[in-house]
Amino acid sequence: KTNRLRMNLTHLIYWGCLFFWVSGIHFYALKFFSPTLNLLTSYGKLQPNTHHNSSRWLYTFTARQAWLTFYVVASFWNLMVLIILVSVSFQIEDNNTIIRGKITTNDDWNFTGLIHALKRLRGSTQLYHRIILFNILMGLQLARRLFETSVLQTFTPKQMHNLPLFAGVAYYVFEVATPLIEGSAFPTTQFSSSFSIYAAILVFIIGSIIQNKHHRILYNIRKQNSNNKQKKEQYAIPRGGLFSYITCPHYSAEIIIYSSFVLLFEGKLLCIWLVLAFVEENLENRNTKQKTEQ
């Protein structure tokens, strides 16, 4: 009965994670049909702030502060998840603790059920190691984006609405923990080959290099206009690299990076597909191409 309750709790958390991604995808899809919602989610990115003094409390952080908050919170949370995973991985195991991935009743020292789920997941070595690798790659991605946001990116003096601010924090919290949540709910997931691991790492590296290169191109545009305040706050047409062929290669690189996570788990984790779908939909913004053409 106790083990059944723990498994029910694990699956409840999984369904909550699933609900978050599905509802997020549908919510952001509405911005293509609602000009108000599209404008709201664009604050701090593409649209100027037009709020009055009466609604100033809805705009707590500037765009730079908001994005730094995203990456700092996500990096810290990702580190905590990694520490937990590695700690359980190196924990001394005996036959009374883990028997082919099943938990016995000798785990009375644990009162939360978290370690029980992790130990059960630890019994599936392939899945567990891939989850650790995911969080390592995610840590590298977050560290690079934190560096680019701090050093390379030049933000216009705009503020972000608290709605996308809170949504962004929630996104990164769920994103970091999604493989662990789904893996804990379905620890018996099997993988066909280790080739997908090496392929995923290669795709991740390629996507990261492409994104960093084109972020630097955008940075150089702002740097060249740094002495002219009016030009510095305007969007200029980028030249070079893949900008000659597609509108937003740095967004395409983001999709490549998240596709590597799907490849890492061989497409067997549903929530990772939903993360990819959410990222792809969120990067789709009708105003980006319009502003570039202007």
PDB file of C-alpha atoms in Angstrom:
ATOM      1  CA  LYS A   1       0.000   0.000   0.000  1.00  0.00           C
ATOM      2  CA  THR A   2       2.836   2.403   0.874  1.00  0.00           C
ATOM      3  CA  ASN A   3       4.688   1.685  -2.386  1.00  0.00           C
ATOM      4  CA  ARG A   4       1.419   2.104  -4.324  1.00  0.00           C
ATOM      5  CA  LEU A   5       0.887   5.494  -2.664  1.00  0.00           C
ATOM      6  CA  ARG A   6       4.426   6.585  -3.587  1.00  0.00           C
ATOM      7  CA  MET A   7       3.925   5.541  -7.174  1.00  0.00           C
ATOM      8  CA  ASN A   8       0.600   7.364  -7.275  1.00  0.00           C
ATOM      9  CA  LEU A   9       2.345  10.503  -5.997  1.00  0.00           C
ATOM     10  CA  THR A  10       5.085  10.106  -8.622  1.00  0.00           C
ATOM     11  CA  HIS A  11       2.525   9.782 -11.380  1.00  0.00           C
ATOM     12  CA  LEU A  12       0.554  12.720  -9.975  1.00  0.00           C
ATOM     13  CA  ILE A  13       3.661  14.917 -10.276  1.00  0.00           C
ATOM     14  CA  TYR A  14       4.159  13.610 -13.810  1.00  0.00           C
ATOM     15  CA  TRP A  15       0.599  14.469 -14.811  1.00  0.00           C
ATOM     16  CA  GLY A  16       1.104  17.916 -13.308  1.00  0.00           C
ATOM     17  CA  CYS A  17       4.211  18.346 -15.452  1.00  0.00           C
ATOM     18  CA  LEU A  18       2.311  17.134 -18.507  1.00  0.00           C
ATOM     19  CA  PHE A  19      -0.514  19.580 -17.783  1.00  0.00           C
ATOM     20  CA  PHE A  20       1.981  22.448 -17.464  1.00  0.00           C
ATOM     21  CA  TRP A  21       3.479  21.873 -20.917  1.00  0.00           C
ATOM     22  CA  VAL A  22       0.182  21.195 -22.679  1.00  0.00           C
ATOM     23  CA  SER A  23      -1.504  24.237 -21.148  1.00  0.00           C
ATOM     24  CA  GLY A  24       1.591  26.359 -21.878  1.00  0.00           C
ATOM     25  CA  ILE A  25       1.545  25.354 -25.540  1.00  0.00           C
ATOM     26  CA  HIS A  26      -2.158  26.192 -25.848  1.00  0.00           C
ATOM     27  CA  PHE A  27      -1.756  29.468 -23.959  1.00  0.00           C
ATOM     28  CA  TYR A  28       1.050  30.722 -26.181  1.00  0.00           C
ATOM     29  CA  ALA A  29      -0.858  29.562 -29.261  1.00  0.00           C
ATOM     30  CA  LEU A  30      -3.547  32.084 -28.359  1.00  0.00           C
ATOM     31  CA  LYS A  31      -1.168  34.985 -29.038  1.00  0.00           C
ATOM     32  CA  PHE A  32      -1.486  34.280 -32.749  1.00  0.00           C
ATOM     33  CA  PHE A  33      -5.215  34.992 -32.455  1.00  0.00           C
ATOM     34  CA  SER A  34      -5.208  37.626 -29.713  1.00  0.00           C
ATOM     35  CA  PRO A  35      -3.361  40.908 -30.455  1.00  0.00           C
ATOM     36  CA  THR A  36      -3.614  41.861 -26.768  1.00  0.00           C
ATOM     37  CA  LEU A  37      -1.972  38.662 -25.564  1.00  0.00           C
ATOM     38  CA  ASN A  38       0.638  38.890 -28.312  1.00  0.00           C
ATOM     39  CA  LEU A  39       1.492  42.437 -27.230  1.00  0.00           C
ATOM     40  CA  LEU A  40       1.573  41.419 -23.573  1.00  0.00           C
ATOM     41  CA  THR A  41       4.030  38.553 -24.145  1.00  0.00           C
ATOM     42  CA  SER A  42       6.204  40.809 -26.332  1.00  0.00           C
ATOM     43  CA  TYR A  43       6.942  43.369 -23.621  1.00  0.00           C
ATOM     44  CA  GLY A  44      10.659  43.562 -22.963  1.00  0.00           C
ATOM     45  CA  LYS A  45      11.406  41.887 -26.302  1.00  0.00           C
ATOM     46  CA  LEU A  46       9.951  43.580 -29.359  1.00  0.00           C
ATOM     47  CA  GLN A  47       7.249  45.970 -28.258  1.00  0.00           C
ATOM     48  CA  PRO A  48       7.701  49.342 -26.529  1.00  0.00           C
ATOM     49  CA  ASN A  49       6.227  49.824 -23.081  1.00  0.00           C
ATOM     50  CA  THR A  50       3.098  51.965 -23.120  1.00  0.00           C
ATOM     51  CA  HIS A  51       1.788  51.346 -19.601  1.00  0.00           C
ATOM     52  CA  HIS A  52       0.540  54.159 -17.429  1.00  0.00           C
ATOM     53  CA  ASN A  53       1.606  55.036 -13.901  1.00  0.00           C
ATOM     54  CA  SER A  54      -1.397  53.185 -12.494  1.00  0.00           C
ATOM     55  CA  SER A  55      -0.138  49.870 -13.898  1.00  0.00           C
ATOM     56  CA  ARG A  56       3.546  50.387 -13.189  1.00  0.00           C
ATOM     57  CA  TRP A  57       3.437  47.755 -10.451  1.00  0.00           C
ATOM     58  CA  LEU A  58       2.931  45.135 -13.180  1.00  0.00           C
ATOM     59  CA  TYR A  59       6.428  45.850 -14.507  1.00  0.00           C
ATOM     60  CA  THR A  60       8.979  44.922 -11.863  1.00  0.00           C
ATOM     61  CA  PHE A  61      12.137  44.142 -13.840  1.00  0.00           C
ATOM     62  CA  THR A  62      13.798  45.514 -16.924  1.00  0.00           C
ATOM     63  CA  ALA A  63      14.309  43.088 -19.814  1.00  0.00           C
ATOM     64  CA  ARG A  64      17.971  42.552 -18.843  1.00  0.00           C
ATOM     65  CA  GLN A  65      17.117  41.932 -15.184  1.00  0.00           C
ATOM     66  CA  ALA A  66      14.355  39.508 -16.151  1.00  0.00           C
ATOM     67  CA  TRP A  67      16.542  37.392 -18.446  1.00  0.00           C
ATOM     68  CA  LEU A  68      19.366  37.350 -15.908  1.00  0.00           C
ATOM     69  CA  THR A  69      16.839  36.187 -13.324  1.00  0.00           C
ATOM     70  CA  PHE A  70      15.729  33.355 -15.621  1.00  0.00           C
ATOM     71  CA  TYR A  71      19.233  32.017 -16.145  1.00  0.00           C
ATOM     72  CA  VAL A  72      20.450  32.488 -12.571  1.00  0.00           C
ATOM     73  CA  VAL A  73      17.410  30.728 -11.092  1.00  0.00           C
ATOM     74  CA  ALA A  74      17.555  27.966 -13.721  1.00  0.00           C
ATOM     75  CA  SER A  75      21.306  27.433 -13.253  1.00  0.00           C
ATOM     76  CA  PHE A  76      20.948  27.156  -9.480  1.00  0.00           C
ATOM     77  CA  TRP A  77      17.967  24.787  -9.760  1.00  0.00           C
ATOM     78  CA  ASN A  78      19.751  22.671 -12.371  1.00  0.00           C
ATOM     79  CA  LEU A  79      22.787  22.417 -10.094  1.00  0.00           C
ATOM     80  CA  MET A  80      20.599  21.255  -7.214  1.00  0.00           C
ATOM     81  CA  VAL A  81      18.996  18.571  -9.398  1.00  0.00           C
ATOM     82  CA  LEU A  82      22.437  17.419 -10.565  1.00  0.00           C
ATOM     83  CA  ILE A  83      23.724  17.204  -6.994  1.00  0.00           C
ATOM     84  CA  ILE A  84      20.744  15.074  -5.995  1.00  0.00           C
ATOM     85  CA  LEU A  85      21.141  12.786  -9.010  1.00  0.00           C
ATOM     86  CA  VAL A  86      24.877  12.317  -8.541  1.00  0.00           C
ATOM     87  CA  SER A  87      24.502  11.814  -4.778  1.00  0.00           C
ATOM     88  CA  VAL A  88      22.018   8.993  -5.309  1.00  0.00           C
ATOM     89  CA  SER A  89      24.168   7.581  -8.110  1.00  0.00           C
ATOM     90  CA  PHE A  90      27.206   7.253  -5.849  1.00  0.00           C
ATOM     91  CA  GLN A  91      25.246   6.063  -2.847  1.00  0.00           C
ATOM     92  CA  ILE A  92      26.331   2.685  -1.524  1.00  0.00           C
ATOM     93  CA  GLU A  93      23.808   0.132  -2.730  1.00  0.00           C
ATOM     94  CA  ASP A  94      23.053  -3.258  -1.317  1.00  0.00           C
ATOM     95  CA  ASN A  95      20.569  -5.980  -2.077  1.00  0.00           C
ATOM     96  CA  ASN A  96      18.209  -4.746   0.609  1.00  0.00           C
ATOM     97  CA  THR A  97      17.931  -1.305  -0.975  1.00  0.00           C
ATOM     98  CA  ILE A  98      17.655  -1.884  -4.709  1.00  0.00           C
ATOM     99  CA  ILE A  99      16.628  -5.166  -6.253  1.00  0.00           C
ATOM    100  CA  ARG A 100      16.256  -4.812 -10.020  1.00  0.00           C
ATOM    101  CA  GLY A 101      14.871  -1.311  -9.667  1.00  0.00           C
ATOM    102  CA  LYS A 102      12.279  -2.212  -7.006  1.00  0.00           C
ATOM    103  CA  ILE A 103      12.183  -0.559  -3.613  1.00  0.00           C
ATOM    104  CA  THR A 104      11.876  -2.658  -0.507  1.00  0.00           C
ATOM    105  CA  THR A 105      10.468  -1.574   2.816  1.00  0.00           C
ATOM    106  CA  ASN A 106      13.950  -1.109   4.359  1.00  0.00           C
ATOM    107  CA  ASP A 107      14.006   2.555   3.341  1.00  0.00           C
ATOM    108  CA  ASP A 108      12.330   3.716   6.546  1.00  0.00           C
ATOM    109  CA  TRP A 109      14.888   6.507   6.991  1.00  0.00           C
ATOM    110  CA  ASN A 110      13.324   8.406   4.106  1.00  0.00           C
ATOM    111  CA  PHE A 111      10.155  10.316   4.972  1.00  0.00           C
ATOM    112  CA  THR A 112       9.423  12.181   1.742  1.00  0.00           C
ATOM    113  CA  GLY A 113       9.307   9.457  -0.874  1.00  0.00           C
ATOM    114  CA  LEU A 114      11.675  11.417  -3.124  1.00  0.00           C
ATOM    115  CA  ILE A 115      14.656   9.159  -2.470  1.00  0.00           C
ATOM    116  CA  HIS A 116      12.433   6.107  -2.954  1.00  0.00           C
ATOM    117  CA  ALA A 117      11.515   7.283  -6.430  1.00  0.00           C
ATOM    118  CA  LEU A 118      15.125   8.171  -7.253  1.00  0.00           C
ATOM    119  CA  LYS A 119      16.371   4.789  -6.104  1.00  0.00           C
ATOM    120  CA  ARG A 120      13.762   3.050  -8.176  1.00  0.00           C
ATOM    121  CA  LEU A 121      14.820   5.167 -11.130  1.00  0.00           C
ATOM    122  CA  ARG A 122      18.463   4.419 -10.326  1.00  0.00           C
ATOM    123  CA  GLY A 123      17.695   0.787 -11.030  1.00  0.00           C
ATOM    124  CA  SER A 124      17.253   1.751 -14.688  1.00  0.00           C
ATOM    125  CA  THR A 125      20.899   2.608 -15.363  1.00  0.00           C
ATOM    126  CA  GLN A 126      20.491   3.728 -18.980  1.00  0.00           C
ATOM    127  CA  LEU A 127      17.672   6.154 -18.248  1.00  0.00           C
ATOM    128  CA  TYR A 128      19.313   7.480 -15.098  1.00  0.00           C
ATOM    129  CA  HIS A 129      22.607   8.227 -16.850  1.00  0.00           C
ATOM    130  CA  ARG A 130      20.813   9.961 -19.718  1.00  0.00           C
ATOM    131  CA  ILE A 131      18.950  12.168 -17.260  1.00  0.00           C
ATOM    132  CA  ILE A 132      22.260  13.142 -15.639  1.00  0.00           C
ATOM    133  CA  LEU A 133      23.722  13.901 -19.077  1.00  0.00           C
ATOM    134  CA  PHE A 134      20.658  15.998 -19.911  1.00  0.00           C
ATOM    135  CA  ASN A 135      21.186  18.150 -16.826  1.00  0.00           C
ATOM    136  CA  ILE A 136      24.901  18.492 -17.602  1.00  0.00           C
ATOM    137  CA  LEU A 137      24.102  19.704 -21.128  1.00  0.00           C
ATOM    138  CA  MET A 138      21.367  21.950 -19.764  1.00  0.00           C
ATOM    139  CA  GLY A 139      23.869  23.402 -17.304  1.00  0.00           C
ATOM    140  CA  LEU A 140      26.232  24.222 -20.180  1.00  0.00           C
ATOM    141  CA  GLN A 141      23.394  25.807 -22.146  1.00  0.00           C
ATOM    142  CA  LEU A 142      22.294  27.928 -19.190  1.00  0.00           C
ATOM    143  CA  ALA A 143      25.869  28.993 -18.377  1.00  0.00           C
ATOM    144  CA  ARG A 144      26.465  30.095 -21.969  1.00  0.00           C
ATOM    145  CA  ARG A 145      23.186  31.996 -22.134  1.00  0.00           C
ATOM    146  CA  LEU A 146      23.930  33.640 -18.791  1.00  0.00           C
ATOM    147  CA  PHE A 147      27.304  34.774 -20.148  1.00  0.00           C
ATOM    148  CA  GLU A 148      25.780  36.053 -23.391  1.00  0.00           C
ATOM    149  CA  THR A 149      23.043  37.906 -21.526  1.00  0.00           C
ATOM    150  CA  SER A 150      25.526  39.463 -19.114  1.00  0.00           C
ATOM    151  CA  VAL A 151      28.280  40.377 -21.592  1.00  0.00           C
ATOM    152  CA  LEU A 152      27.148  40.188 -25.212  1.00  0.00           C
ATOM    153  CA  GLN A 153      23.504  41.187 -25.390  1.00  0.00           C
ATOM    154  CA  THR A 154      22.548  44.853 -25.373  1.00  0.00           C
ATOM    155  CA  PHE A 155      19.008  45.434 -24.187  1.00  0.00           C
ATOM    156  CA  THR A 156      16.870  48.419 -24.960  1.00  0.00           C
ATOM    157  CA  PRO A 157      15.522  50.222 -21.864  1.00  0.00           C
ATOM    158  CA  LYS A 158      12.249  48.321 -21.673  1.00  0.00           C
ATOM    159  CA  GLN A 159      10.518  46.481 -18.889  1.00  0.00           C
ATOM    160  CA  MET A 160       8.967  43.039 -18.875  1.00  0.00           C
ATOM    161  CA  HIS A 161       5.428  42.460 -17.694  1.00  0.00           C
ATOM    162  CA  ASN A 162       5.203  40.281 -14.588  1.00  0.00           C
ATOM    163  CA  LEU A 163       3.110  37.681 -16.442  1.00  0.00           C
ATOM    164  CA  PRO A 164       5.870  36.577 -18.861  1.00  0.00           C
ATOM    165  CA  LEU A 165       8.351  37.064 -16.018  1.00  0.00           C
ATOM    166  CA  PHE A 166       6.637  34.494 -13.792  1.00  0.00           C
ATOM    167  CA  ALA A 167       5.923  32.272 -16.794  1.00  0.00           C
ATOM    168  CA  GLY A 168       9.611  32.322 -17.691  1.00  0.00           C
ATOM    169  CA  VAL A 169      10.707  31.298 -14.200  1.00  0.00           C
ATOM    170  CA  ALA A 170       8.127  28.478 -14.157  1.00  0.00           C
ATOM    171  CA  TYR A 171       9.282  27.374 -17.613  1.00  0.00           C
ATOM    172  CA  TYR A 172      12.888  26.919 -16.531  1.00  0.00           C
ATOM    173  CA  VAL A 173      11.944  25.222 -13.264  1.00  0.00           C
ATOM    174  CA  PHE A 174       9.865  22.618 -15.113  1.00  0.00           C
ATOM    175  CA  GLU A 175      12.294  22.333 -18.013  1.00  0.00           C
ATOM    176  CA  VAL A 176      15.201  21.368 -15.774  1.00  0.00           C
ATOM    177  CA  ALA A 177      13.198  18.761 -13.854  1.00  0.00           C
ATOM    178  CA  THR A 178      11.065  17.338 -16.685  1.00  0.00           C
ATOM    179  CA  PRO A 179      13.235  14.272 -17.578  1.00  0.00           C
ATOM    180  CA  LEU A 180      13.628  13.448 -13.893  1.00  0.00           C
ATOM    181  CA  ILE A 181       9.878  13.710 -13.298  1.00  0.00           C
ATOM    182  CA  GLU A 182       8.919  11.550 -16.262  1.00  0.00           C
ATOM    183  CA  GLY A 183      11.754   9.113 -15.618  1.00  0.00           C
ATOM    184  CA  SER A 184      10.618   8.654 -12.023  1.00  0.00           C
ATOM    185  CA  ALA A 185       7.088   7.905 -13.222  1.00  0.00           C
ATOM    186  CA  PHE A 186       8.262   5.435 -15.891  1.00  0.00           C
ATOM    187  CA  PRO A 187      11.631   4.080 -14.722  1.00  0.00           C
ATOM    188  CA  THR A 188      11.506   0.994 -16.941  1.00  0.00           C
ATOM    189  CA  THR A 189      12.045   2.970 -20.170  1.00  0.00           C
ATOM    190  CA  GLN A 190      14.626   1.179 -22.306  1.00  0.00           C
ATOM    191  CA  PHE A 191      16.889   2.487 -25.072  1.00  0.00           C
ATOM    192  CA  SER A 192      18.120   0.679 -28.156  1.00  0.00           C
ATOM    193  CA  SER A 193      21.633   2.034 -28.576  1.00  0.00           C
ATOM    194  CA  SER A 194      24.267   4.293 -27.045  1.00  0.00           C
ATOM    195  CA  PHE A 195      24.735   5.871 -30.492  1.00  0.00           C
ATOM    196  CA  SER A 196      21.897   8.276 -29.698  1.00  0.00           C
ATOM    197  CA  ILE A 197      23.957   9.664 -26.813  1.00  0.00           C
ATOM    198  CA  TYR A 198      26.909  10.604 -29.034  1.00  0.00           C
ATOM    199  CA  ALA A 199      24.582  11.917 -31.746  1.00  0.00           C
ATOM    200  CA  ALA A 200      22.731  14.067 -29.205  1.00  0.00           C
ATOM    201  CA  ILE A 201      25.979  15.546 -27.876  1.00  0.00           C
ATOM    202  CA  LEU A 202      27.130  16.335 -31.428  1.00  0.00           C
ATOM    203  CA  VAL A 203      23.822  17.999 -32.340  1.00  0.00           C
ATOM    204  CA  PHE A 204      23.889  19.961 -29.073  1.00  0.00           C
ATOM    205  CA  ILE A 205      27.413  21.252 -29.789  1.00  0.00           C
ATOM    206  CA  ILE A 206      26.515  22.229 -33.363  1.00  0.00           C
ATOM    207  CA  GLY A 207      23.397  24.082 -32.234  1.00  0.00           C
ATOM    208  CA  SER A 208      25.310  25.876 -29.468  1.00  0.00           C
ATOM    209  CA  ILE A 209      28.069  27.015 -31.833  1.00  0.00           C
ATOM    210  CA  ILE A 210      25.553  28.305 -34.384  1.00  0.00           C
ATOM    211  CA  GLN A 211      23.574  30.188 -31.755  1.00  0.00           C
ATOM    212  CA  ASN A 212      26.624  31.763 -30.129  1.00  0.00           C
ATOM    213  CA  LYS A 213      28.001  32.849 -33.528  1.00  0.00           C
ATOM    214  CA  HIS A 214      24.811  34.645 -34.488  1.00  0.00           C
ATOM    215  CA  HIS A 215      24.359  36.177 -31.045  1.00  0.00           C
ATOM    216  CA  ARG A 216      27.805  37.709 -31.585  1.00  0.00           C
ATOM    217  CA  ILE A 217      26.704  39.065 -34.952  1.00  0.00           C
ATOM    218  CA  LEU A 218      23.743  40.764 -33.288  1.00  0.00           C
ATOM    219  CA  TYR A 219      26.018  42.029 -30.513  1.00  0.00           C
ATOM    220  CA  ASN A 220      28.409  43.590 -33.018  1.00  0.00           C
ATOM    221  CA  ILE A 221      25.533  45.501 -34.636  1.00  0.00           C
ATOM    222  CA  ARG A 222      24.623  47.098 -31.314  1.00  0.00           C
ATOM    223  CA  LYS A 223      28.315  47.652 -30.535  1.00  0.00           C
ATOM    224  CA  GLN A 224      28.840  49.568 -33.782  1.00  0.00           C
ATOM    225  CA  ASN A 225      25.875  51.803 -32.917  1.00  0.00           C
ATOM    226  CA  SER A 226      26.840  52.204 -29.257  1.00  0.00           C
ATOM    227  CA  ASN A 227      27.802  55.875 -29.739  1.00  0.00           C
ATOM    228  CA  ASN A 228      24.420  56.704 -31.255  1.00  0.00           C
ATOM    229  CA  LYS A 229      21.674  56.255 -28.654  1.00  0.00           C
ATOM    230  CA  GLN A 230      18.846  56.377 -31.198  1.00  0.00           C
ATOM    231  CA  LYS A 231      20.416  53.738 -33.451  1.00  0.00           C
ATOM    232  CA  LYS A 232      21.404  51.628 -30.454  1.00  0.00           C
ATOM    233  CA  GLU A 233      17.752  51.271 -29.459  1.00  0.00           C
ATOM    234  CA  GLN A 234      16.627  50.371 -32.978  1.00  0.00           C
ATOM    235  CA  TYR A 235      16.545  46.970 -34.622  1.00  0.00           C
ATOM    236  CA  ALA A 236      19.026  46.799 -37.509  1.00  0.00           C
ATOM    237  CA  ILE A 237      19.132  44.260 -40.299  1.00  0.00           C
ATOM    238  CA  PRO A 238      21.845  41.709 -39.428  1.00  0.00           C
ATOM    239  CA  ARG A 239      24.316  40.607 -42.093  1.00  0.00           C
ATOM    240  CA  GLY A 240      26.523  37.569 -42.368  1.00  0.00           C
ATOM    241  CA  GLY A 241      26.279  33.954 -41.341  1.00  0.00           C
ATOM    242  CA  LEU A 242      22.907  32.323 -41.805  1.00  0.00           C
ATOM    243  CA  PHE A 243      21.147  35.683 -41.621  1.00  0.00           C
ATOM    244  CA  SER A 244      21.592  35.789 -45.400  1.00  0.00           C
ATOM    245  CA  TYR A 245      19.292  32.788 -45.742  1.00  0.00           C
ATOM    246  CA  ILE A 246      16.847  32.765 -42.822  1.00  0.00           C
ATOM    247  CA  THR A 247      15.352  35.453 -40.607  1.00  0.00           C
ATOM    248  CA  CYS A 248      16.361  34.190 -37.162  1.00  0.00           C
ATOM    249  CA  PRO A 249      19.157  31.578 -37.267  1.00  0.00           C
ATOM    250  CA  HIS A 250      19.744  32.006 -33.530  1.00  0.00           C
ATOM    251  CA  TYR A 251      16.150  30.826 -32.972  1.00  0.00           C
ATOM    252  CA  SER A 252      16.681  27.936 -35.373  1.00  0.00           C
ATOM    253  CA  ALA A 253      19.785  26.994 -33.376  1.00  0.00           C
ATOM    254  CA  GLU A 254      17.675  26.979 -30.207  1.00  0.00           C
ATOM    255  CA  ILE A 255      15.355  24.452 -31.822  1.00  0.00           C
ATOM    256  CA  ILE A 256      18.372  22.352 -32.858  1.00  0.00           C
ATOM    257  CA  ILE A 257      19.630  22.383 -29.264  1.00  0.00           C
ATOM    258  CA  TYR A 258      16.301  21.197 -27.870  1.00  0.00           C
ATOM    259  CA  SER A 259      16.027  18.603 -30.641  1.00  0.00           C
ATOM    260  CA  SER A 260      19.244  17.106 -29.269  1.00  0.00           C
ATOM    261  CA  PHE A 261      17.419  16.416 -25.995  1.00  0.00           C
ATOM    262  CA  VAL A 262      14.714  14.517 -27.858  1.00  0.00           C
ATOM    263  CA  LEU A 263      17.471  12.541 -29.585  1.00  0.00           C
ATOM    264  CA  LEU A 264      19.177  11.886 -26.252  1.00  0.00           C
ATOM    265  CA  PHE A 265      16.081  10.062 -24.992  1.00  0.00           C
ATOM    266  CA  GLU A 266      15.397   8.539 -28.440  1.00  0.00           C
ATOM    267  CA  GLY A 267      12.040  10.288 -28.516  1.00  0.00           C
ATOM    268  CA  LYS A 268      10.665   8.056 -25.753  1.00  0.00           C
ATOM    269  CA  LEU A 269       9.879  10.780 -23.210  1.00  0.00           C
ATOM    270  CA  LEU A 270       6.635  12.539 -24.088  1.00  0.00           C
ATOM    271  CA  CYS A 271       7.336  15.636 -22.018  1.00  0.00           C
ATOM    272  CA  ILE A 272      10.611  16.290 -23.866  1.00  0.00           C
ATOM    273  CA  TRP A 273       8.628  16.429 -27.109  1.00  0.00           C
ATOM    274  CA  LEU A 274       6.296  18.922 -25.426  1.00  0.00           C
ATOM    275  CA  VAL A 275       9.256  21.048 -24.304  1.00  0.00           C
ATOM    276  CA  LEU A 276      10.497  21.128 -27.903  1.00  0.00           C
ATOM    277  CA  ALA A 277       7.016  22.035 -29.162  1.00  0.00           C
ATOM    278  CA  PHE A 278       6.732  24.806 -26.569  1.00  0.00           C
ATOM    279  CA  VAL A 279      10.143  26.248 -27.473  1.00  0.00           C
ATOM    280  CA  GLU A 280       9.364  26.172 -31.191  1.00  0.00           C
ATOM    281  CA  GLU A 281       5.994  27.836 -30.691  1.00  0.00           C
ATOM    282  CA  ASN A 282       7.353  30.443 -28.298  1.00  0.00           C
ATOM    283  CA  LEU A 283      10.066  31.454 -30.759  1.00  0.00           C
ATOM    284  CA  GLU A 284       7.492  31.970 -33.481  1.00  0.00           C
ATOM    285  CA  ASN A 285       6.627  35.651 -33.406  1.00  0.00           C
ATOM    286  CA  ARG A 286       4.946  37.384 -36.292  1.00  0.00           C
ATOM    287  CA  ASN A 287       6.507  40.719 -35.415  1.00  0.00           C
ATOM    288  CA  THR A 288      10.101  39.513 -35.827  1.00  0.00           C
ATOM    289  CA  LYS A 289       9.955  39.188 -39.599  1.00  0.00           C
ATOM    290  CA  GLN A 290       7.944  42.395 -39.931  1.00  0.00           C
ATOM    291  CA  LYS A 291      10.510  44.400 -37.994  1.00  0.00           C
ATOM    292  CA  THR A 292      13.393  42.869 -39.954  1.00  0.00           C
ATOM    293  CA  GLU A 293      11.703  43.769 -43.237  1.00  0.00           C
ATOM    294  CA  GLN A 294      11.078  47.316 -42.009  1.00  0.00           C
TER     295      GLN A 294
END
